[in-house]
Short mmCIF file of C-alpha atoms in Angstrom, two decimals:
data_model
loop_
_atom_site.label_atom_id
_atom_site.label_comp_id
_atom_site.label_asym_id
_atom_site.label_seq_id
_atom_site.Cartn_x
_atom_site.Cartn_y
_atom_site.Cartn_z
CA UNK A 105 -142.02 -13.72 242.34
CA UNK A 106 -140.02 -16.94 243.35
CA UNK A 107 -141.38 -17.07 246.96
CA UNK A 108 -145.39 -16.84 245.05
CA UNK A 109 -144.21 -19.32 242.93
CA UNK A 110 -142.78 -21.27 245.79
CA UNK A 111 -146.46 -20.49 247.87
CA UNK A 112 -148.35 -22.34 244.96
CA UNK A 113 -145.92 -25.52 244.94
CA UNK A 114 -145.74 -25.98 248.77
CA UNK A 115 -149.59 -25.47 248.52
CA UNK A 116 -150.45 -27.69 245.51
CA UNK A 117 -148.57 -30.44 247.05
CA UNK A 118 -150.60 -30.39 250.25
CA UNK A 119 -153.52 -30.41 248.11
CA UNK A 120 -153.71 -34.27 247.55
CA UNK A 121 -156.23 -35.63 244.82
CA UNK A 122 -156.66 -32.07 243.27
CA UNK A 123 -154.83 -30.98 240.35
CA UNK A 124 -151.86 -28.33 241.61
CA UNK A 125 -152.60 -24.62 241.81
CA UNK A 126 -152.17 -22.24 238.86
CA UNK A 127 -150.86 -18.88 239.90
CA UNK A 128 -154.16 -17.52 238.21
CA UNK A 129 -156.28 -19.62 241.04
CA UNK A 130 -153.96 -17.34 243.69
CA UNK A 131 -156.76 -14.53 244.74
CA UNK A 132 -155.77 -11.63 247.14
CA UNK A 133 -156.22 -13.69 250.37
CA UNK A 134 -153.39 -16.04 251.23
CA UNK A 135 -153.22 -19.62 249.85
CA UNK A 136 -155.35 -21.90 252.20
CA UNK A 137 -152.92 -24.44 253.85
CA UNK A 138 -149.93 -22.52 253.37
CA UNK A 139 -148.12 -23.76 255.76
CA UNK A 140 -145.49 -20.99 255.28
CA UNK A 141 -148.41 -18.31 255.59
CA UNK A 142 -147.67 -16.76 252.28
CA UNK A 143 -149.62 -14.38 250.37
CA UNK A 144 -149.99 -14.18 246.74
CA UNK A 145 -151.75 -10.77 246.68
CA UNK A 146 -150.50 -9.08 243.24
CA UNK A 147 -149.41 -5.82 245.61
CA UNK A 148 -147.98 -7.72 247.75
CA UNK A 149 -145.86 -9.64 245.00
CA UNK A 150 -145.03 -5.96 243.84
CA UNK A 151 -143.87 -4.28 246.50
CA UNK A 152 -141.37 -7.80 247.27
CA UNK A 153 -140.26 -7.23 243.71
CA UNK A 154 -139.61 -3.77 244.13
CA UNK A 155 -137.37 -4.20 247.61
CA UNK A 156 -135.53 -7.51 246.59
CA UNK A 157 -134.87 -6.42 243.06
CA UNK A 158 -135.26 -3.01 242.47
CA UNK A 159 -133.96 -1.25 245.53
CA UNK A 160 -130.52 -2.46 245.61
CA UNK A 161 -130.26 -1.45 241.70
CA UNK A 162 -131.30 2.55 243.14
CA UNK A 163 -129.28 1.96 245.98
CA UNK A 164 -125.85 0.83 244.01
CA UNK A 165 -126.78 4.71 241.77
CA UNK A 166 -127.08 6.32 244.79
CA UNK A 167 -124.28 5.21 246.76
CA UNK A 168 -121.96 6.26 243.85
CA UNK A 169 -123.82 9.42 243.10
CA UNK A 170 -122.74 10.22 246.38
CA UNK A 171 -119.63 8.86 246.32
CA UNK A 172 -118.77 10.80 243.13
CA UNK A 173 -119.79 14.37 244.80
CA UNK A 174 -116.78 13.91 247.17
CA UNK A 175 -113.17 13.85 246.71
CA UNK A 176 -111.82 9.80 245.84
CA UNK A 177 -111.09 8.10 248.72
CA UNK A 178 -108.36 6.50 249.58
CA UNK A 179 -108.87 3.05 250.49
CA UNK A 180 -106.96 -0.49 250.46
CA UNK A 181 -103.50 -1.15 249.80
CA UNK A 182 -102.23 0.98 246.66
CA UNK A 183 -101.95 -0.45 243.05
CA UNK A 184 -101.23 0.23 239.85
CA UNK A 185 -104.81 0.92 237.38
CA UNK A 186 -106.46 0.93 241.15
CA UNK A 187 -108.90 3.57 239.93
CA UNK A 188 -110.23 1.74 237.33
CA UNK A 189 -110.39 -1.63 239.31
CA UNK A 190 -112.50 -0.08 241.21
CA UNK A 191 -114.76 1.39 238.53
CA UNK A 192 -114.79 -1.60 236.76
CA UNK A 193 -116.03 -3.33 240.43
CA UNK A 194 -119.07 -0.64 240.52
CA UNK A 195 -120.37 -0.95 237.69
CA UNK A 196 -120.10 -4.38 237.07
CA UNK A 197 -122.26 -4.59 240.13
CA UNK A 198 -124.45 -2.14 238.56
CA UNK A 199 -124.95 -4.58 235.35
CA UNK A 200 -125.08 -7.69 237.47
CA UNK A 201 -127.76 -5.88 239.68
CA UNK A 202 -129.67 -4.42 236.92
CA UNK A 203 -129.83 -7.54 235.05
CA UNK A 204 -131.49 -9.16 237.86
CA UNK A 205 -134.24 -6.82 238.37
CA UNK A 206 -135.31 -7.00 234.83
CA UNK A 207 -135.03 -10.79 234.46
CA UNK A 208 -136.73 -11.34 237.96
CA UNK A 209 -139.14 -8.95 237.38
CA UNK A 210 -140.59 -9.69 233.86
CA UNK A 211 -139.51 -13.36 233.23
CA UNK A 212 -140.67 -13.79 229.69
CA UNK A 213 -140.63 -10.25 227.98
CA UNK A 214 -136.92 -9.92 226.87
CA UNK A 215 -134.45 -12.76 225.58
CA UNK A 216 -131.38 -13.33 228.21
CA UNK A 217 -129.11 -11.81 225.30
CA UNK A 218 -131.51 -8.20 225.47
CA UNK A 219 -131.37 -8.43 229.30
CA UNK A 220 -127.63 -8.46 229.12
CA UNK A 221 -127.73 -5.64 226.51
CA UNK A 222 -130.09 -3.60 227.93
CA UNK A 223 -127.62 -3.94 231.30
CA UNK A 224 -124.96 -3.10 229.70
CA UNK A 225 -126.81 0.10 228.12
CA UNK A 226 -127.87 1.42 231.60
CA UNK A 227 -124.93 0.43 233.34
CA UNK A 228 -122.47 1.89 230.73
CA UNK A 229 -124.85 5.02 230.42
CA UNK A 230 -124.90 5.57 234.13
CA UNK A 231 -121.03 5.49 234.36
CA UNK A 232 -120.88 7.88 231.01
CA UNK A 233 -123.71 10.50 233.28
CA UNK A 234 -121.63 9.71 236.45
CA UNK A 235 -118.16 11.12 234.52
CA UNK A 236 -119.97 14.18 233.21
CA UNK A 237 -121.36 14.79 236.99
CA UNK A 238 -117.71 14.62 238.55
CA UNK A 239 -116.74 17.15 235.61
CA UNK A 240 -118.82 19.57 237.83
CA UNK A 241 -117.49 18.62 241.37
CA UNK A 242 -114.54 20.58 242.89
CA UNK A 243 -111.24 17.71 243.50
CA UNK A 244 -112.60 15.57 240.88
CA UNK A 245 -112.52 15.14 237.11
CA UNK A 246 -114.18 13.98 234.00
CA UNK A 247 -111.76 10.66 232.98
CA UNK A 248 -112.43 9.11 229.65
CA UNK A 249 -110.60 6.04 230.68
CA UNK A 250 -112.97 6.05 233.80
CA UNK A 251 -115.80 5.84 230.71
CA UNK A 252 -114.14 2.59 229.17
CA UNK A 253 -113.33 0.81 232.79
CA UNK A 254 -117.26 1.83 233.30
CA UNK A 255 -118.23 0.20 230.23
CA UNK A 256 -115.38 -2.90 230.26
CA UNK A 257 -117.15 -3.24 233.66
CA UNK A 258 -120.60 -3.56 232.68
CA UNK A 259 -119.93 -5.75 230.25
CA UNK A 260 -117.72 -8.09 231.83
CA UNK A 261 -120.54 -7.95 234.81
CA UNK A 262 -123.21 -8.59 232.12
CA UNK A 263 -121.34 -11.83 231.08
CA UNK A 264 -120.66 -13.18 234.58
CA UNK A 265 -124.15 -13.11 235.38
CA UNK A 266 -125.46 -14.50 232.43
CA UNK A 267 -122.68 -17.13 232.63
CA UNK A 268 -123.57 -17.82 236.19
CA UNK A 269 -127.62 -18.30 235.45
CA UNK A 270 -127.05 -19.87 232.59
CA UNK A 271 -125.08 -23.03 234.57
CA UNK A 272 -128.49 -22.80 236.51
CA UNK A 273 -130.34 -23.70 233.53
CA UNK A 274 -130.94 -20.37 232.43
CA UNK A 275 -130.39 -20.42 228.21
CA UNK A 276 -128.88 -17.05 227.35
CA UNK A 277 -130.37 -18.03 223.66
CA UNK A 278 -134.47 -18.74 224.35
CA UNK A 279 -136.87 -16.13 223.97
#
């Protein structure tokens, strides 16, 4: 979405005594005198979408899918409340990741304060489906505490992103 939107600007402003490009004037063929080359094709603008956004969201579930089906690693220097550090890490990630997508990918549908809920929802819900999964696997176990660093996480991941955007001129309170 950004790099169409930043297509139309470079465009419009080598367009001099015209009025600037709407992204409705954008066809299926690339912008003439883009100098970057750009196309604004709506599948195009889709599929970019789908790998800058959306894949690392289904990436992040299935890397700790994965992780989950295997006995807990043992990694770093040892801590106290390590476990649910890292938990808390994940899916804060998870939030931060998903919260992206949605705002990125449909800009005006959903105020920043239902992005960060509905983040918090998946994210929390995915760490809730991920406990009841490791209930099944052989060396691991269901944790309730693993629930509350999951949803502490996603909420504290939620926030941070919504703080961060929000410095960027991003209003967590328009519509």
């Amino acid at each position: 979405m950004w790099l169409t939107d930043a297509c139309i600007s470079i465009c419009s402003a080598n367009r001099p005594r015209q009025p600037p490009l709407q992204p409705s004037q954008v066809s299926g063929e690339s912008c003439s005198g883009c100098p970057l080359g750009f196309s604004c094709c709506p599948m195009k603008t889709a599929q970019r979408t789908f790998f800058l956004y959306w894949l690392p969201v289904i990436a992040l579930c299935a890397a700790i899918f994965v992780q989950s089906s295997f006995p807990p690693p043992d990694l770093g220097l040892p801590f106290p409340l390590k476990d649910k550090v890292m938990h808390m890490v994940a899916y804060g990630l998870l939030a931060v990741l998903f919260f992206r997508a949605c705002r990125l990918t449909w800009p005006d549908r959903l105020s920043p304060m239902q992005l960060m809920a509905i983040s918090v929802l998946f994210a929390s819900l995915y760490g809730l489906s991920d406990e009841f999964h490791q209930s099944f696997v052989v060396a691991r176990q269901a944790d309730a505490l693993d629930g509350v660093a999951d949803v502490a996480g996603s909420i504290l991941g939620a926030l941070g992103y919504m703080w961060v955007v929000s410095r960027r001129g991003f209003n967590p309170y328009d519509r």
